[in-house]
Coordinates of N, CA and C in Angstrom, one line a residue:
Chain A
G1 N 2.6 15.6 -61.7 CA 1.3 15.3 -62.3 C 1.5 14.9 -63.7
A2 N 0.4 14.4 -64.3 CA 0.4 14.0 -65.7 C 0.6 15.2 -66.6
V3 N 1.2 14.9 -67.8 CA 1.5 15.9 -68.8 C 0.7 15.8 -70.0
V4 N 0.1 16.9 -70.4 CA -0.7 16.9 -71.6 C -0.1 18.0 -72.5
S5 N 0.2 17.6 -73.7 CA 0.9 18.6 -74.6 C 0.0 18.9 -75.8
Q6 N -0.1 20.2 -76.1 CA -1.0 20.6 -77.2 C -0.2 21.4 -78.2
H7 N -0.6 21.1 -79.5 CA 0.2 21.8 -80.6 C -0.7 22.1 -81.8
P8 N -0.6 23.2 -82.4 CA 0.3 24.3 -82.1 C -0.2 25.2 -81.0
S9 N 0.7 26.0 -80.5 CA 0.3 26.9 -79.5 C -0.4 28.2 -80.1
R10 N 0.1 28.5 -81.3 CA -0.6 29.6 -82.0 C -0.7 29.3 -83.4
V11 N -1.8 29.7 -84.0 CA -1.9 29.5 -85.5 C -2.8 30.6 -86.0
I12 N -2.3 31.1 -87.2 CA -3.0 32.2 -87.9 C -3.3 31.6 -89.3
C13 N -4.6 31.7 -89.7 CA -4.9 31.1 -91.0 C -5.9 32.1 -91.7
K14 N -6.1 31.8 -92.9 CA -7.0 32.6 -93.7 C -8.4 32.0 -93.6
S15 N -9.4 32.8 -93.8 CA -10.7 32.4 -93.7 C -11.0 31.3 -94.8
G16 N -11.7 30.3 -94.4 CA -12.0 29.2 -95.4 C -11.1 28.0 -95.3
T17 N -9.9 28.2 -94.6 CA -9.0 27.0 -94.5 C -9.4 26.2 -93.3
S18 N -8.8 25.0 -93.2 CA -9.0 24.2 -92.0 C -7.7 24.1 -91.2
V19 N -7.9 24.0 -89.9 CA -6.8 24.0 -89.0 C -7.0 22.8 -88.0
K20 N -5.9 22.0 -87.9 CA -5.9 20.9 -87.0 C -5.0 21.2 -85.7
I21 N -5.6 20.9 -84.6 CA -4.9 21.0 -83.3 C -4.8 19.6 -82.7
E22 N -3.6 19.3 -82.2 CA -3.3 18.0 -81.6 C -3.2 18.1 -80.1
C23 N -3.6 17.1 -79.4 CA -3.6 17.0 -78.0 C -3.0 15.7 -77.6
R24 N -1.9 15.6 -76.9 CA -1.3 14.4 -76.6 C -1.1 14.2 -75.1
S25 N -1.4 13.1 -74.6 CA -1.0 12.7 -73.2 C 0.3 12.1 -73.3
L26 N 1.3 12.6 -72.6 CA 2.7 12.2 -72.7 C 3.1 11.0 -71.8
D27 N 2.5 11.0 -70.7 CA 3.0 10.0 -69.7 C 1.9 9.2 -69.1
F28 N 0.7 9.2 -69.7 CA -0.4 8.4 -69.2 C -1.3 8.1 -70.4
Q29 N -2.2 7.1 -70.2 CA -3.2 6.8 -71.2 C -4.5 7.6 -70.9
A30 N -4.9 8.4 -71.9 CA -6.0 9.2 -71.7 C -7.3 8.6 -72.3
T31 N -8.0 8.0 -71.4 CA -9.2 7.3 -71.9 C -10.3 8.3 -72.4
T32 N -10.2 9.5 -71.8 CA -11.2 10.5 -72.2 C -10.5 11.8 -72.4
M33 N -10.8 12.5 -73.4 CA -10.2 13.8 -73.7 C -11.3 14.8 -73.9
F34 N -11.1 16.0 -73.5 CA -12.1 17.1 -73.5 C -11.5 18.3 -74.3
W35 N -12.4 18.9 -75.1 CA -12.0 20.1 -75.8 C -12.9 21.2 -75.3
Y36 N -12.1 22.3 -74.9 CA -12.8 23.5 -74.4 C -12.4 24.7 -75.3
R37 N -13.3 25.6 -75.2 CA -13.0 26.9 -76.0 C -13.1 28.0 -74.9
Q38 N -12.2 29.0 -75.0 CA -12.2 30.1 -74.1 C -12.0 31.4 -74.8
F39 N -13.0 32.2 -74.6 CA -13.0 33.6 -75.2 C -12.2 34.5 -74.2
P40 N -11.7 35.6 -74.6 CA -10.9 36.5 -73.7 C -11.7 36.8 -72.5
K41 N -11.0 36.6 -71.3 CA -11.6 36.9 -70.0 C -12.9 36.2 -69.8
K42 N -13.1 35.1 -70.4 CA -14.3 34.3 -70.2 C -13.9 32.9 -69.7
S43 N -14.9 32.1 -69.4 CA -14.7 30.8 -68.8 C -14.4 29.8 -69.9
L44 N -14.1 28.6 -69.4 CA -13.9 27.5 -70.3 C -15.2 26.8 -70.7
M45 N -15.5 26.8 -72.0 CA -16.8 26.3 -72.4 C -16.5 24.9 -73.0
L46 N -17.1 23.9 -72.5 CA -16.9 22.6 -73.0 C -17.5 22.4 -74.3
M47 N -16.7 22.0 -75.3 CA -17.2 21.8 -76.6 C -17.6 20.3 -76.9
A48 N -16.7 19.4 -76.5 CA -17.0 18.0 -76.7 C -16.2 17.1 -75.8
T49 N -16.7 15.9 -75.7 CA -16.0 14.9 -74.9 C -15.7 13.7 -75.9
S50 N -14.4 13.3 -75.9 CA -14.1 12.2 -76.8 C -13.5 11.0 -76.0
N51 N -14.0 9.8 -76.3 CA -13.4 8.6 -75.8 C -12.7 7.9 -76.9
E52 N -11.6 7.3 -76.5 CA -10.8 6.6 -77.5 C -11.5 5.6 -78.3
G53 N -11.5 5.7 -79.6 CA -12.1 4.7 -80.4 C -13.6 4.9 -80.7
S54 N -14.2 5.9 -80.1 CA -15.6 6.1 -80.4 C -15.8 7.6 -80.8
K55 N -17.0 7.8 -81.2 CA -17.4 9.2 -81.7 C -17.4 10.2 -80.5
A56 N -17.1 11.4 -80.8 CA -17.1 12.4 -79.7 C -18.6 12.8 -79.4
T57 N -18.8 13.2 -78.2 CA -20.1 13.7 -77.7 C -20.0 15.2 -77.7
Y58 N -20.8 15.9 -78.5 CA -20.7 17.3 -78.6 C -21.7 17.9 -77.6
E59 N -21.4 19.1 -77.1 CA -22.3 19.9 -76.3 C -23.3 20.6 -77.2
Q60 N -24.4 20.9 -76.6 CA -25.5 21.6 -77.3 C -24.9 22.9 -77.9
G61 N -25.2 23.1 -79.2 CA -24.8 24.3 -79.8 C -23.5 24.3 -80.5
V62 N -22.7 23.2 -80.3 CA -21.4 23.0 -81.0 C -21.7 22.2 -82.3
E63 N -21.2 22.8 -83.4 CA -21.4 22.1 -84.7 C -20.4 21.0 -84.9
K64 N -21.0 19.8 -85.1 CA -20.1 18.6 -85.3 C -19.3 18.7 -86.5
D65 N -19.9 19.2 -87.6 CA -19.3 19.3 -88.9 C -18.2 20.4 -88.9
K66 N -18.4 21.3 -88.1 CA -17.4 22.4 -88.0 C -16.2 22.1 -87.2
F67 N -16.4 21.4 -86.1 CA -15.3 21.0 -85.2 C -15.2 19.5 -85.2
L68 N -14.3 19.0 -86.0 CA -14.2 17.6 -86.1 C -13.2 17.1 -85.0
I69 N -13.6 16.1 -84.3 CA -12.8 15.6 -83.2 C -12.5 14.1 -83.5
N70 N -11.2 13.7 -83.4 CA -10.8 12.4 -83.6 C -10.0 11.9 -82.4
H71 N -10.3 10.8 -81.8 CA -9.5 10.3 -80.7 C -9.1 8.9 -81.0
A72 N -8.1 8.8 -81.9 CA -7.8 7.5 -82.5 C -6.9 6.6 -81.6
S73 N -6.3 7.2 -80.6 CA -5.4 6.4 -79.7 C -5.6 6.9 -78.3
L74 N -5.0 6.1 -77.4 CA -5.1 6.5 -76.0 C -4.2 7.7 -75.6
T75 N -3.5 8.2 -76.5 CA -2.6 9.3 -76.2 C -2.8 10.5 -77.2
L76 N -3.7 10.4 -78.1 CA -3.8 11.5 -79.1 C -5.3 11.8 -79.4
S77 N -5.6 13.0 -79.3 CA -6.9 13.5 -79.8 C -6.6 14.7 -80.7
T78 N -7.4 14.9 -81.8 CA -7.2 16.0 -82.6 C -8.6 16.8 -82.8
L79 N -8.4 18.1 -82.9 CA -9.6 18.9 -83.2 C -9.3 19.6 -84.5
T80 N -10.2 19.5 -85.5 CA -10.0 20.2 -86.7 C -11.1 21.2 -86.9
V81 N -10.7 22.4 -87.0 CA -11.7 23.5 -87.3 C -11.8 23.6 -88.8
T82 N -12.9 23.2 -89.3 CA -13.1 23.2 -90.8 C -13.6 24.5 -91.3
S83 N -13.1 24.9 -92.5 CA -13.6 26.1 -93.1 C -13.7 27.3 -92.1
A84 N -12.6 27.5 -91.5 CA -12.5 28.5 -90.4 C -12.9 29.9 -90.8
H85 N -13.6 30.6 -90.0 CA -14.0 32.0 -90.2 C -13.6 32.8 -89.0
P86 N -13.5 34.1 -89.1 CA -13.1 35.0 -88.1 C -13.8 34.7 -86.7
E87 N -15.0 34.4 -86.7 CA -15.7 34.1 -85.5 C -15.3 32.9 -84.8
D88 N -14.5 32.1 -85.5 CA -13.9 30.9 -84.9 C -12.6 31.2 -84.1
S89 N -12.1 32.4 -84.2 CA -10.9 32.8 -83.5 C -11.2 32.7 -82.0
S90 N -10.3 32.0 -81.4 CA -10.5 31.8 -79.9 C -9.3 31.0 -79.4
F91 N -9.3 30.7 -78.1 CA -8.3 29.9 -77.4 C -9.0 28.6 -77.2
Y92 N -8.3 27.5 -77.8 CA -8.9 26.2 -77.7 C -7.9 25.4 -76.8
I93 N -8.5 24.7 -75.8 CA -7.7 24.0 -74.9 C -8.2 22.6 -74.6
C94 N -7.3 21.7 -74.7 CA -7.7 20.3 -74.5 C -7.4 19.9 -73.0
S95 N -8.0 18.9 -72.6 CA -7.7 18.3 -71.3 C -7.9 16.8 -71.4
A96 N -7.4 16.1 -70.4 CA -7.5 14.6 -70.5 C -7.6 14.1 -69.1
S97 N -8.3 13.0 -69.0 CA -8.3 12.3 -67.7 C -7.8 10.9 -68.0
G98 N -7.1 10.3 -67.1 CA -6.6 9.0 -67.3 C -7.3 7.9 -66.6
T99 N -6.9 6.7 -66.9 CA -7.5 5.5 -66.2 C -7.1 5.6 -64.7
G100 N -8.1 5.3 -63.9 CA -7.8 5.3 -62.5 C -8.0 6.6 -61.8
T101 N -8.3 7.7 -62.6 CA -8.5 9.0 -62.0 C -10.0 9.3 -62.1
T102 N -10.6 9.9 -61.1 CA -12.0 10.3 -61.1 C -12.1 11.8 -61.2
G103 N -12.4 12.3 -62.3 CA -12.6 13.7 -62.5 C -11.4 14.6 -62.7
E104 N -10.3 14.3 -62.1 CA -9.2 15.2 -62.2 C -8.7 15.3 -63.7
L105 N -8.6 16.6 -64.1 CA -8.2 16.9 -65.5 C -6.8 17.5 -65.5
F106 N -6.1 17.1 -66.6 CA -4.8 17.7 -66.9 C -5.0 18.5 -68.2
F107 N -4.6 19.7 -68.2 CA -4.8 20.6 -69.4 C -3.6 20.7 -70.2
G108 N -3.8 20.8 -71.5 CA -2.8 21.2 -72.5 C -2.5 22.7 -72.4
E109 N -1.5 23.1 -73.1 CA -1.1 24.5 -73.0 C -2.1 25.4 -73.7
G110 N -2.9 24.9 -74.6 CA -3.9 25.7 -75.3 C -3.3 26.1 -76.6
S111 N -4.3 26.4 -77.5 CA -3.9 26.8 -78.9 C -4.7 28.1 -79.2
R112 N -4.0 29.2 -79.6 CA -4.7 30.4 -79.9 C -4.9 30.4 -81.4
L113 N -6.1 30.4 -81.9 CA -6.4 30.4 -83.3 C -6.9 31.8 -83.7
T114 N -6.3 32.3 -84.7 CA -6.7 33.6 -85.3 C -7.0 33.4 -86.7
V115 N -8.2 33.7 -87.1 CA -8.7 33.5 -88.5 C -8.8 34.9 -89.1
L116 N -8.1 35.1 -90.2 CA -8.1 36.5 -90.8 C -9.2 36.6 -91.8
Chain B
G1 N -28.7 19.8 -67.6 CA -27.4 19.4 -67.2 C -26.8 20.2 -66.1
E2 N -25.6 19.9 -65.7 CA -25.0 20.6 -64.6 C -24.8 22.1 -64.9
N3 N -25.1 23.0 -63.9 CA -24.9 24.4 -64.1 C -24.1 24.9 -62.9
V4 N -23.0 25.6 -63.1 CA -22.2 26.1 -62.0 C -22.1 27.6 -62.0
E5 N -22.5 28.2 -60.9 CA -22.5 29.6 -60.8 C -21.3 30.0 -59.9
Q6 N -20.6 31.1 -60.2 CA -19.4 31.5 -59.5 C -19.5 33.0 -59.2
H7 N -19.2 33.3 -57.9 CA -19.2 34.7 -57.5 C -18.0 35.0 -56.5
P8 N -17.5 36.2 -56.6 CA -17.7 37.3 -57.5 C -17.0 37.1 -58.8
S9 N -17.3 37.9 -59.8 CA -16.5 37.8 -61.0 C -15.2 38.5 -60.9
T10 N -15.1 39.5 -60.1 CA -13.8 40.1 -59.8 C -13.6 40.4 -58.3
L11 N -12.4 40.3 -57.8 CA -12.1 40.5 -56.4 C -10.8 41.1 -56.3
S12 N -10.8 42.2 -55.5 CA -9.5 42.9 -55.3 C -9.3 43.0 -53.8
V13 N -8.1 42.6 -53.4 CA -7.7 42.5 -52.0 C -6.3 43.1 -51.8
Q14 N -6.1 43.5 -50.6 CA -4.7 43.9 -50.2 C -3.9 42.7 -49.8
E15 N -2.6 42.8 -50.1 CA -1.7 41.7 -49.7 C -1.9 41.4 -48.2
G16 N -2.0 40.1 -47.9 CA -2.1 39.7 -46.6 C -3.6 39.5 -46.1
D17 N -4.5 40.0 -46.9 CA -5.9 39.8 -46.6 C -6.3 38.4 -47.1
S18 N -7.5 38.0 -46.7 CA -8.1 36.8 -47.2 C -9.0 37.0 -48.4
A19 N -9.1 36.0 -49.2 CA -10.0 36.1 -50.4 C -10.9 34.8 -50.3
V20 N -12.2 35.1 -50.6 CA -13.2 34.0 -50.7 C -13.9 34.0 -52.0
I21 N -14.0 32.9 -52.6 CA -14.8 32.8 -53.9 C -15.8 31.6 -53.7
K22 N -17.0 31.9 -54.1 CA -18.1 31.0 -53.9 C -18.7 30.4 -55.2
C23 N -19.1 29.2 -55.1 CA -19.7 28.5 -56.3 C -20.9 27.7 -55.8
T24 N -21.9 27.7 -56.7 CA -23.0 26.8 -56.4 C -23.2 25.9 -57.7
Y25 N -23.7 24.7 -57.4 CA -23.9 23.8 -58.5 C -25.4 23.3 -58.5
S26 N -25.8 22.7 -59.6 CA -27.2 22.4 -59.7 C -27.5 20.9 -59.5
D27 N -26.5 20.0 -59.9 CA -26.8 18.6 -59.9 C -26.3 18.0 -58.5
S28 N -27.3 17.5 -57.8 CA -27.0 17.0 -56.5 C -26.2 15.7 -56.5
A29 N -26.1 15.1 -57.7 CA -25.3 13.9 -57.9 C -23.8 14.2 -58.1
S30 N -23.5 15.4 -58.3 CA -22.1 15.7 -58.5 C -21.3 15.4 -57.3
N31 N -20.1 14.9 -57.4 CA -19.3 14.4 -56.3 C -17.8 14.8 -56.3
Y32 N -17.5 15.7 -57.3 CA -16.1 16.1 -57.4 C -16.0 17.6 -57.8
F33 N -15.3 18.3 -57.0 CA -15.3 19.8 -57.1 C -13.9 20.3 -57.1
P34 N -13.3 20.6 -58.2 CA -11.9 21.1 -58.2 C -11.9 22.6 -58.4
W35 N -10.8 23.2 -58.1 CA -10.6 24.6 -58.3 C -9.3 24.7 -59.1
Y36 N -9.4 25.6 -60.2 CA -8.2 25.8 -61.0 C -7.8 27.3 -61.0
K37 N -6.5 27.5 -61.2 CA -6.0 28.8 -61.3 C -5.4 29.0 -62.7
Q38 N -5.7 30.1 -63.3 CA -5.2 30.3 -64.7 C -4.6 31.7 -64.7
E39 N -3.3 31.7 -65.0 CA -2.6 32.9 -65.3 C -2.8 33.3 -66.8
L40 N -2.6 34.5 -67.0 CA -2.9 35.1 -68.4 C -2.1 34.3 -69.4
G41 N -2.8 33.8 -70.4 CA -2.2 33.1 -71.5 C -1.7 31.7 -71.2
K42 N -2.0 31.2 -70.0 CA -1.5 29.9 -69.6 C -2.6 28.9 -69.4
R43 N -2.3 27.6 -69.2 CA -3.3 26.6 -69.0 C -3.7 26.7 -67.6
P44 N -5.0 26.2 -67.3 CA -5.5 26.1 -65.9 C -4.7 25.1 -65.2
Q45 N -4.4 25.4 -63.9 CA -3.7 24.5 -63.1 C -4.5 24.2 -61.9
L46 N -4.7 22.9 -61.6 CA -5.4 22.4 -60.4 C -4.7 22.9 -59.1
I47 N -5.4 23.6 -58.3 CA -4.8 24.0 -57.0 C -5.4 23.3 -55.8
I48 N -6.6 22.8 -55.9 CA -7.1 22.0 -54.8 C -8.5 21.4 -55.3
D49 N -8.8 20.3 -54.7 CA -10.1 19.7 -55.1 C -10.7 19.1 -53.8
I50 N -12.0 18.8 -53.9 CA -12.7 18.2 -52.8 C -13.7 17.2 -53.4
R51 N -13.9 16.1 -52.7 CA -14.9 15.1 -53.1 C -16.0 15.2 -52.0
S52 N -17.1 14.6 -52.4 CA -18.4 14.8 -51.7 C -18.4 14.2 -50.3
N53 N -17.5 13.3 -50.1 CA -17.4 12.7 -48.8 C -16.6 13.5 -47.7
V54 N -16.2 14.6 -48.1 CA -15.4 15.5 -47.3 C -16.0 16.9 -47.2
G55 N -16.0 17.5 -46.0 CA -16.6 18.8 -45.9 C -15.6 20.0 -46.0
E56 N -14.4 19.7 -45.8 CA -13.4 20.7 -45.9 C -12.0 20.1 -46.1
K57 N -11.2 20.8 -46.9 CA -9.9 20.4 -47.2 C -9.0 21.6 -47.2
K58 N -7.8 21.4 -46.7 CA -6.8 22.5 -46.6 C -5.5 22.1 -47.1
D59 N -4.8 23.1 -47.8 CA -3.5 22.9 -48.3 C -2.7 24.2 -48.1
Q60 N -2.0 24.3 -47.0 CA -1.3 25.5 -46.7 C -2.2 26.7 -46.7
R61 N -2.1 27.7 -47.6 CA -2.9 28.9 -47.5 C -4.3 28.8 -48.2
I62 N -4.5 27.6 -48.8 CA -5.7 27.4 -49.6 C -6.6 26.4 -48.9
A63 N -7.9 26.7 -48.9 CA -8.8 25.7 -48.3 C -10.1 25.7 -49.1
V64 N -10.8 24.6 -49.1 CA -12.0 24.5 -49.8 C -13.0 23.9 -48.9
T65 N -14.2 24.5 -48.9 CA -15.3 23.9 -48.1 C -16.5 23.5 -49.0
L66 N -17.2 22.5 -48.6 CA -18.3 22.0 -49.4 C -19.5 21.8 -48.5
N67 N -20.6 22.3 -49.0 CA -21.9 22.1 -48.3 C -22.8 21.4 -49.3
K68 N -22.9 20.1 -49.2 CA -23.7 19.3 -50.2 C -25.2 19.6 -50.1
T69 N -25.6 19.9 -48.9 CA -27.1 20.1 -48.7 C -27.5 21.4 -49.5
A70 N -26.6 22.4 -49.3 CA -26.9 23.7 -50.0 C -26.4 23.7 -51.4
K71 N -25.6 22.7 -51.8 CA -25.0 22.6 -53.1 C -24.1 23.8 -53.4
H72 N -23.3 24.1 -52.4 CA -22.3 25.2 -52.7 C -20.9 24.8 -52.1
F73 N -19.9 25.4 -52.7 CA -18.5 25.1 -52.2 C -17.8 26.4 -52.4
S74 N -16.8 26.6 -51.6 CA -16.0 27.9 -51.6 C -14.5 27.6 -51.5
L75 N -13.8 28.6 -52.1 CA -12.4 28.6 -52.0 C -11.9 29.7 -51.1
H76 N -11.0 29.4 -50.2 CA -10.5 30.4 -49.2 C -9.0 30.5 -49.4
I77 N -8.6 31.7 -49.6 CA -7.1 31.9 -49.7 C -6.8 32.9 -48.6
T78 N -5.9 32.5 -47.7 CA -5.5 33.3 -46.6 C -4.1 33.9 -46.9
E79 N -3.8 35.0 -46.2 CA -2.5 35.7 -46.4 C -2.1 35.9 -47.9
T80 N -3.0 36.5 -48.6 CA -2.8 36.6 -50.1 C -1.5 37.3 -50.4
Q81 N -1.0 36.9 -51.5 CA 0.3 37.5 -52.0 C 0.0 37.9 -53.5
P82 N 0.8 38.9 -54.0 CA 0.6 39.3 -55.4 C 0.6 38.2 -56.4
E83 N 1.4 37.2 -56.1 CA 1.5 36.1 -57.1 C 0.2 35.2 -57.1
D84 N -0.7 35.5 -56.2 CA -2.0 34.8 -56.2 C -2.9 35.4 -57.2
S85 N -2.5 36.6 -57.7 CA -3.4 37.3 -58.7 C -3.5 36.4 -60.0
A86 N -4.7 36.1 -60.4 CA -5.0 35.2 -61.5 C -6.5 35.1 -61.6
V87 N -6.9 34.3 -62.6 CA -8.3 33.9 -62.7 C -8.5 32.5 -62.1
Y88 N -9.5 32.4 -61.2 CA -9.8 31.2 -60.5 C -11.1 30.6 -61.0
F89 N -11.1 29.4 -61.3 CA -12.3 28.7 -61.8 C -12.7 27.6 -60.9
C90 N -14.0 27.5 -60.5 CA -14.5 26.3 -59.8 C -15.1 25.4 -60.9
A91 N -15.3 24.2 -60.6 CA -15.9 23.2 -61.5 C -16.6 22.1 -60.7
A92 N -17.5 21.5 -61.4 CA -18.2 20.4 -60.8 C -18.3 19.3 -61.9
L93 N -18.3 18.1 -61.5 CA -18.4 17.0 -62.4 C -19.8 16.9 -62.9
N94 N -20.1 16.7 -64.1 CA -21.5 16.7 -64.6 C -22.2 15.4 -64.2
Q95 N -23.5 15.4 -64.5 CA -24.4 14.3 -64.0 C -23.9 13.0 -64.4
A96 N -23.4 12.8 -65.6 CA -22.9 11.5 -66.1 C -21.6 11.2 -65.5
G97 N -20.9 12.1 -64.8 CA -19.6 11.9 -64.3 C -18.6 11.8 -65.3
T98 N -18.8 12.5 -66.4 CA -17.9 12.3 -67.6 C -17.1 13.6 -67.9
A99 N -17.6 14.7 -67.4 CA -16.9 16.0 -67.8 C -17.1 17.0 -66.7
L100 N -16.1 17.9 -66.7 CA -16.1 19.0 -65.7 C -16.8 20.2 -66.4
I101 N -17.7 20.8 -65.6 CA -18.4 22.0 -66.0 C -17.9 23.1 -65.2
F102 N -17.4 24.2 -65.8 CA -16.7 25.3 -65.1 C -17.6 26.4 -64.8
G103 N -17.3 27.1 -63.7 CA -17.9 28.4 -63.4 C -17.3 29.5 -64.3
K104 N -17.8 30.7 -64.3 CA -17.4 31.7 -65.2 C -16.1 32.4 -64.8
G105 N -15.6 32.0 -63.6 CA -14.3 32.5 -63.3 C -14.3 33.8 -62.4
T106 N -13.3 33.9 -61.6 CA -13.1 35.1 -60.7 C -11.7 35.6 -60.9
T107 N -11.7 36.9 -61.3 CA -10.4 37.5 -61.5 C -10.0 38.1 -60.1
L108 N -8.9 37.5 -59.5 CA -8.4 38.0 -58.3 C -7.2 38.9 -58.5
S109 N -7.3 40.0 -57.9 CA -6.1 41.0 -57.9 C -5.7 41.2 -56.5
V110 N -4.4 41.0 -56.3 CA -3.8 41.2 -54.9 C -2.8 42.3 -55.1
S111 N -3.1 43.4 -54.4 CA -2.2 44.6 -54.5 C -1.3 44.7 -53.3
S112 N 0.0 45.1 -53.5 CA 0.9 45.1 -52.4 C 1.0 46.5 -51.8

């Protein structure tokens, strides 16, 4: 299957700093990428959907200015958690769908963010 | 928007028994229903999926059934093994057909 790589896998930062997480599709062009957030023992909560070259579509309740998403190319999307606070600590996971696929998602490894 | 309900939240079975997880969805226009398995600290992995033009699909010990009229679909695992222990998520494609909406997950524990 298609490969999606996410980096970093773990990050610890101080409160008030910004953290960038990268999501790359390695062997296919990802026309659409999705960012999910997962709390311990909880489900995957869709945060936003991004299409290459256009602004991301955020789900209700997700702060656009807090979680900046950029999808500048068909193989790379980034999520920047700005001015992170302890409540932003979570597991963030990206996924991508490629051209010619309907619905099937390929997930990155996930990034565990801990804000001190 | 699409809403996906999943039951049960936890399921414990003995090795060799069958396990069934059920999901309902709200948007009758949804036409793609995947199931993902997630082991602790790892990414979700697609294990089986079904599209709305099919009522049942099977892959070795795993099967999925879909009832479009009732808007529910189920995952069936037969002859369970300890390595089947994980969290299972069902999902449905949202109304716009642009994103997967996940159920809350079922923690399956298979004891030997």
